[in-house]
Amino acid sequence: MLKGLPTTAHDAPVQPPRRRVWRLLLVVISLAVLQSTTNVFYAQSSTHTSEVPLNAQEILDKCTLLNVKPGPPPDFNLRKQSDRFVAGTPPTLIKNASIWTGRVDGLEVLHGDVLLDGGLIKRVGHIEQDVLETYDDLTTIDAAGAWVSPGIVDLHSHQGVDSSPELRGSDDTNSLKGVAQPWLRALDGLNTHSDAYKLSIAGGLTTVLVLPGSANAIGGQGVVIKLRPTDARTPTGLMLESPWEINGTVYDPSLSLRWRQMKHACGENPSRVYGFTRIDTTWSFRQAYETARKIMVSQDEYCAKATSGEWSGLGAFPDDLQWEALVDVLRGRVKVHNHCYETVDLDDMVRLTNEFKFSIAAFHHAHETYLVPDTLKKAYGHPPAVALFASNARYKREAYRGSEFAPRILAENGLSVVMKSDHPVLDSRFLLYEAQQAHHYGLPANLALASVTSTPATVMGMDHRIGFIKTGYDADIVLWDSHPLALGATPKQVWIDGIAQLEHPYTVTKPSAAQHVPERPNFDKEADAALKYEGLPPLEPVHANSNFIVFRNVSSVYRRQGQSVKEVFRASAEGEEGVVVTADGKVVCAGSMVECPSSLYGNHAEILNLEGGAVAPGLVTYGSPLGLGDITAERSTIDGYALDPLTDEIPKIIGGDSAVAAAVDGLQFGTRDALLAYRAGVTTAIVAPESYGFLSGLSTAFSPGAKHKLEKGAVVQAAAALHIGIHYGAGPSVSTQISALRALLRAEVKRPLGNLVKKVKKGEMTLVVEVESADIMASLIELKKDIEEREGSTIKMTFAGASEAHLLAKEIGEADIGVLLTRPRPFPGTWEQRRIMPGLPLSETSAITALIDNNVTVAIGIEEAWQARNTRWDASWAALESGGEITKAEALALASVHVEKLLGVEVDDIESDLIATQGGDPLEFSSKVVGIISPRRGVVDLL
Ligand SMILES: *[C@@H]1O[C@H](CO)[C@@H](O)[C@H](O)[C@H]1NC(C)=O
Ligand SMILES: *[C@@H]1O[C@H](CO)[C@@H](O)[C@H](O)[C@H]1NC(C)=O
Ligand SMILES: *[C@@H]1O[C@H](CO)[C@@H](O)[C@H](O)[C@H]1NC(C)=O
Ligand SMILES: *[C@@H]1O[C@H](CO)[C@@H](O)[C@H](O)[C@H]1NC(C)=O
């Protein structure tokens, strides 16, 4: 009776032979019942007789399943309704859209309609009237030619396990109970109440892979979820396809196996946590895989015997609940996601895959993969995909050689590129921005869009239902306000399972140029240099040789005028050319060819064609430790932290409690983040001493392009502003911190702090308060008023950080306090930052416009040093999001003169740096910074 089942465990059919198995099982059970007194019965076969256990069929089922590959049932895409369909969801027609389908390698664009019904995409393209007439309750959206794409898919997120705002009770990212724990599941820690779900949906995200953290070599299993809230309100309800048994550990053979996902991590993170080195971590991988391999071999041997009826002495089926998931990796049923950065680690892992014969779905972070594509191709089974950040690098040794050209180089080598968020490391709401940057630096448009849709869907084994706009796929669709690769692209609507997610989307009209794939500069030379110098190409600017540098074919010229930026020239007529003539680093003429004739510079000038570019004020950065360190995670490369009089015993030698650290004393020049910022048009950086506590010290302004402090013009202003921070959870209570500030401002304080405080009280020095909470800001507004009344002066005060400032926009405006938003696209990272003004499409105004509308001087900044190079995109985004309320000149001011004003840096309009951009103005993706005009240093740097 056992004949007819597969005879070995190795040639099982792809799908479990479920009906037949169950029927046979019933036969076995009824026979067993007949022989009721014993749990062993004797089966006759034509060749031999053996002891067959009562649960023989169950074991044989298990054996059959061992070699079944995961995936949907073969008829999956014939389904009429999604398993996630919510009854009552109206069918929806998106009419007249430009549809990026993800098909044909991401090259297919259809102009037409998309019909959603039953939680599925029913039709794409031209849809006949008689089809539409079968619906009487169709919701119709006229896209008017706008772009639609599949929902954005994030291959690497910690949504829910690292929830927002961050609380002690909500970090369920890692277990610290062991270095290799394949048995853990992110699903078991998934918080359904994170504020980030809704925000990410507002950025077009529909599906994410939630992974455990990287504290362990094997951190456990990930879970693929859709972000929309469900009626069940549970983590289980969010799952896209459950790869786990619902009621036990034995998979129901009547269901298709689904892909599992597992986190691995090599290199620094597991090492740091376990006091390991790389050689320990790699051994822990080998040990774990050897354990799994032994179990797999014993199962296979067991099943070989069982299926040929040799039951005698066979005992129980060999299995181990802790290791079954890793055994499944060896059986090719798990997508392995490997946090792995450096060449040494990548090489180790590729050897491991060949030693134990398993595949890696993707290397994540993977900052050095572009240096070793051939190694990746040697991985067992298939080359891993590579999941990257676009410009977030250099934060630790492993990331030091990270390159913005990695996506392009990997694609040129035929490897699959994914852009990922590592949310909340990057806010996944803006995952598409990573693809936009990758495109800017050379990843082809089709692959850039695929890198956040179809490619991650394919890598996680879900490309049978998400990541594409295809008939029969899940109805996860985004309607965009511009081409998705245009900077600032924002959803006008997001559908998940056919359900519109934005209740009242706010939109603005984008410039018509934004409806096309953005142009981009040529970075061939830079990409070659990244490879040639193994990720560390020389970045130092070169001073121009000639005294006269002339920029021709200039479309617009912006100059600073006091506290603002004005467009002083614009080439109006077709073919009109602007000219900017510089001599010894100073602009001597800017205007038309007639206004600035060549007689001004003769024929000894070096002439640069800006191809319709611009000359504009250099940008200014504040908010990160740029200039006070190289590699954030390496103590030997950073300035370190100021001692704090509220919490530390300050040594007498530095003056006890009245000591003040001055950032100018700790400046480091030539750091890669500073040079990259300079090459991206940031000509002044302002930095305050790093502090964990109340008193930070004196900030300084410097040129990120200078070689050292003693070079002419390297230090723009040695002492800028006095900085303090007031935060919840910082140690002493907030009221203690405020009373410390009050005491400082009311009592006599000894020098040197006393001197600075005196200047603050007289309004001669700006007091910058790092503050996020509106409640703390309210107390500070009162305190300011109180001191001003006592002193009869006006205090210059700036709130920096200031996530919740919009709640007090009017009061802040009345108190004449400036606001420097270090997170111009806000995120509720901590409790005191939680009441954000989210911006489009969730709110009509952004925090920036809300404050501007109340006459507040607003500037934008950053939090981490790598972000400095993206300053021009931040400014541009603010303007785009305002729908024209913020002009280009005002956007430039947000990231230049306003930063200086709010940080107490006084710069002469004529002496301040300018930048020259080719192929567009500094706010456009099409442009590249090619020159820096520095009157104060008397040079023009050509980049
Ligand atoms: C689609 O929208 C574009 C842009 O608004 C418009 O020019 C065109 O006429 C529309 N086509 C149809 C078929 O409605
Ligand atoms: C799991 O158990 C529940 C309740 O006993 C039952 O309704 C359901 O069918 C079971 N599911 C599976 C997959 O066996
Ligand atoms: C100026 O730049 C535009 C835009 O790149 C280009 O089309 C044009 O040919 C350039 N003109 C000259 C004179 O180089
Ligand atoms: C902002 O300033 C302008 C000009 O001084 C004034 O007319 C306006 O009322 C102010 N707005 C607010 C909200 O204070």
Short mmCIF file of C-alpha atoms in Angstrom, two decimals, residues 28 68 151 169 223 344 348 363 385 476 482 495 592 605 855 876 885 940:
data_model
loop_
_atom_site.label_atom_id
_atom_site.label_comp_id
_atom_site.label_asym_id
_atom_site.label_seq_id
_atom_site.Cartn_x
_atom_site.Cartn_y
_atom_site.Cartn_z
CA VAL A 28 -3.24 3.79 6.92
CA VAL A 68 9.67 20.83 -2.16
CA GLY A 151 4.16 50.22 -4.78
CA GLY A 169 10.04 49.29 25.47
CA VAL A 223 9.00 38.81 7.83
CA VAL A 344 37.29 40.38 3.66
CA ASP A 348 34.49 34.86 3.77
CA PHE A 363 24.39 41.30 0.43
CA ALA A 385 21.85 40.91 -5.30
CA ASP A 476 -0.38 47.97 -4.87
CA SER A 482 6.04 63.86 -11.02
CA TRP A 495 -3.29 51.87 -3.10
CA SER A 592 25.30 89.25 -20.65
CA ALA A 605 41.73 83.46 -19.39
CA ASN A 855 7.91 85.60 9.90
CA SER A 876 15.58 72.02 -3.67
CA GLU A 885 5.85 79.58 -2.30
CA VAL A 940 38.95 79.60 -7.98
#
